XYZ file of C-alpha atoms in Angstrom:
137
model
C -0.025 0.034 0.141
C 1.410 2.863 -0.987
C 3.209 5.615 1.827
C 0.302 8.221 0.025
C -2.858 6.365 1.412
C -4.916 8.414 3.983
C -3.623 6.090 7.454
C -7.044 6.228 9.153
C -9.041 5.193 6.232
C -6.529 2.064 5.821
C -8.298 -0.967 6.428
C -6.315 -3.025 9.162
C -5.711 -6.837 7.901
C -2.644 -7.616 5.833
C -6.586 -9.080 3.455
C -8.330 -5.528 3.839
C -5.254 -4.435 2.694
C -4.465 -6.415 -0.027
C -8.853 -5.895 -1.315
C -8.075 -2.049 -0.897
C -4.599 -2.185 -2.933
C -7.706 -3.113 -6.460
C -9.937 -0.287 -4.885
C -6.427 2.216 -5.825
C -5.428 -0.063 -9.080
C -9.813 1.083 -10.530
C -9.274 4.459 -9.043
C -5.980 4.897 -11.048
C -7.321 3.099 -14.416
C -10.924 5.823 -13.670
C -8.907 8.359 -13.744
C -6.589 7.912 -16.792
C -10.712 7.113 -18.116
C -12.187 10.245 -17.266
C -8.662 12.794 -18.232
C -6.612 11.955 -20.763
C -7.797 12.268 -23.760
C -5.495 9.640 -25.296
C -6.333 6.726 -22.800
C -9.706 7.265 -24.167
C -8.571 6.599 -27.933
C -7.231 3.641 -26.633
C -10.174 2.342 -25.148
C -12.718 2.553 -28.128
C -9.630 1.574 -30.183
C -9.459 -1.858 -28.337
C -13.102 -2.662 -28.097
C -13.175 -1.957 -32.102
C -9.963 -4.788 -32.428
C -11.366 -6.712 -29.830
C -15.101 -7.096 -31.557
C -13.172 -7.833 -34.891
C -11.074 -10.712 -33.147
C -14.847 -11.988 -32.629
C -16.235 -11.641 -35.831
C -13.341 -12.834 -37.544
C -12.657 -15.684 -35.033
C -8.974 -15.903 -34.433
C -7.409 -19.022 -33.248
C -6.055 -18.128 -29.006
C -2.724 -17.788 -30.011
C -4.168 -14.928 -32.320
C -6.553 -13.592 -29.596
C -3.086 -13.866 -27.206
C -0.892 -11.872 -29.066
C -3.368 -9.182 -29.489
C -4.371 -9.014 -26.068
C -0.379 -8.486 -25.263
C -0.389 -5.918 -27.809
C -3.237 -4.044 -26.477
C -2.252 -4.416 -22.692
C 1.403 -2.777 -23.468
C -0.519 -0.098 -25.114
C -2.510 0.375 -21.870
C 0.333 -0.203 -19.647
C 2.444 2.629 -21.213
C -0.194 5.193 -21.278
C -0.340 5.030 -17.882
C 3.054 5.241 -17.057
C 3.331 7.753 -19.054
C 0.465 9.680 -17.599
C 2.228 8.335 -14.002
C 5.273 10.969 -15.207
C 3.242 13.601 -16.935
C 1.617 14.443 -13.229
C 4.944 13.475 -10.801
C 5.949 16.134 -13.079
C 4.202 18.788 -13.520
C 4.354 18.389 -9.478
C 7.467 18.491 -9.063
C 8.193 21.112 -11.701
C 5.319 23.209 -12.860
C 6.940 25.956 -14.558
C 9.407 25.027 -17.827
C 11.960 23.550 -17.703
C 14.640 21.732 -20.132
C 14.685 18.355 -18.948
C 10.934 17.568 -17.774
C 10.265 18.669 -21.942
C 13.034 15.789 -22.460
C 11.379 13.075 -19.684
C 8.536 13.714 -20.935
C 9.305 13.719 -24.148
C 10.947 10.282 -23.252
C 7.927 8.882 -21.765
C 5.152 9.206 -24.540
C 8.175 7.596 -27.167
C 7.590 4.793 -25.142
C 3.289 4.622 -26.121
C 4.237 5.730 -29.905
C 6.435 2.863 -29.882
C 3.481 0.994 -28.294
C 1.070 1.339 -29.823
C 3.034 1.080 -32.979
C 4.752 -2.442 -32.166
C 0.096 -3.068 -31.323
C -0.212 -2.079 -34.872
C 2.550 -4.480 -35.927
C 0.866 -7.288 -34.108
C -3.011 -5.928 -35.581
C -1.663 -6.446 -39.229
C 0.132 -9.729 -38.479
C -2.744 -11.307 -37.122
C -5.342 -9.586 -38.750
C -3.519 -9.169 -42.220
C -4.181 -12.946 -43.027
C -8.464 -13.566 -41.587
C -9.115 -10.382 -43.688
C -7.294 -11.241 -46.665
C -9.288 -14.621 -46.612
C -12.519 -12.815 -46.352
C -12.220 -9.603 -48.706
C -11.328 -13.086 -51.089
C -14.247 -14.808 -50.069
C -16.626 -11.785 -50.834
C -14.821 -11.166 -53.889
C -16.115 -14.904 -55.598
């Protein structure tokens, strides 16, 4: 449990602290969804990809690859948001190192998204090609 949590509200038992961790995690996800436009965009794209994966009946391995790609984008976006929030708190005025750190974190999100696109092309490409040829004949 984070030292920043309000100790008056912290559960006393180990099991209670464990369960409280899920509350904090869901609160973080909800914060990102509410406040981060890119997180909402990634969520919408992920939902469309999951629907397409279901319609195209991806194999379990293909679906796992897609799920890992989606997860990596969400994880990198959450880490990027955390870095930006911390830097804004610690150094609210412009500083070239703060900008560089934020740019590097954004670069991680970009690389993660590009990897997800590459995985999507490799996984969905053959299915879409087959579907397209079925429509044409």
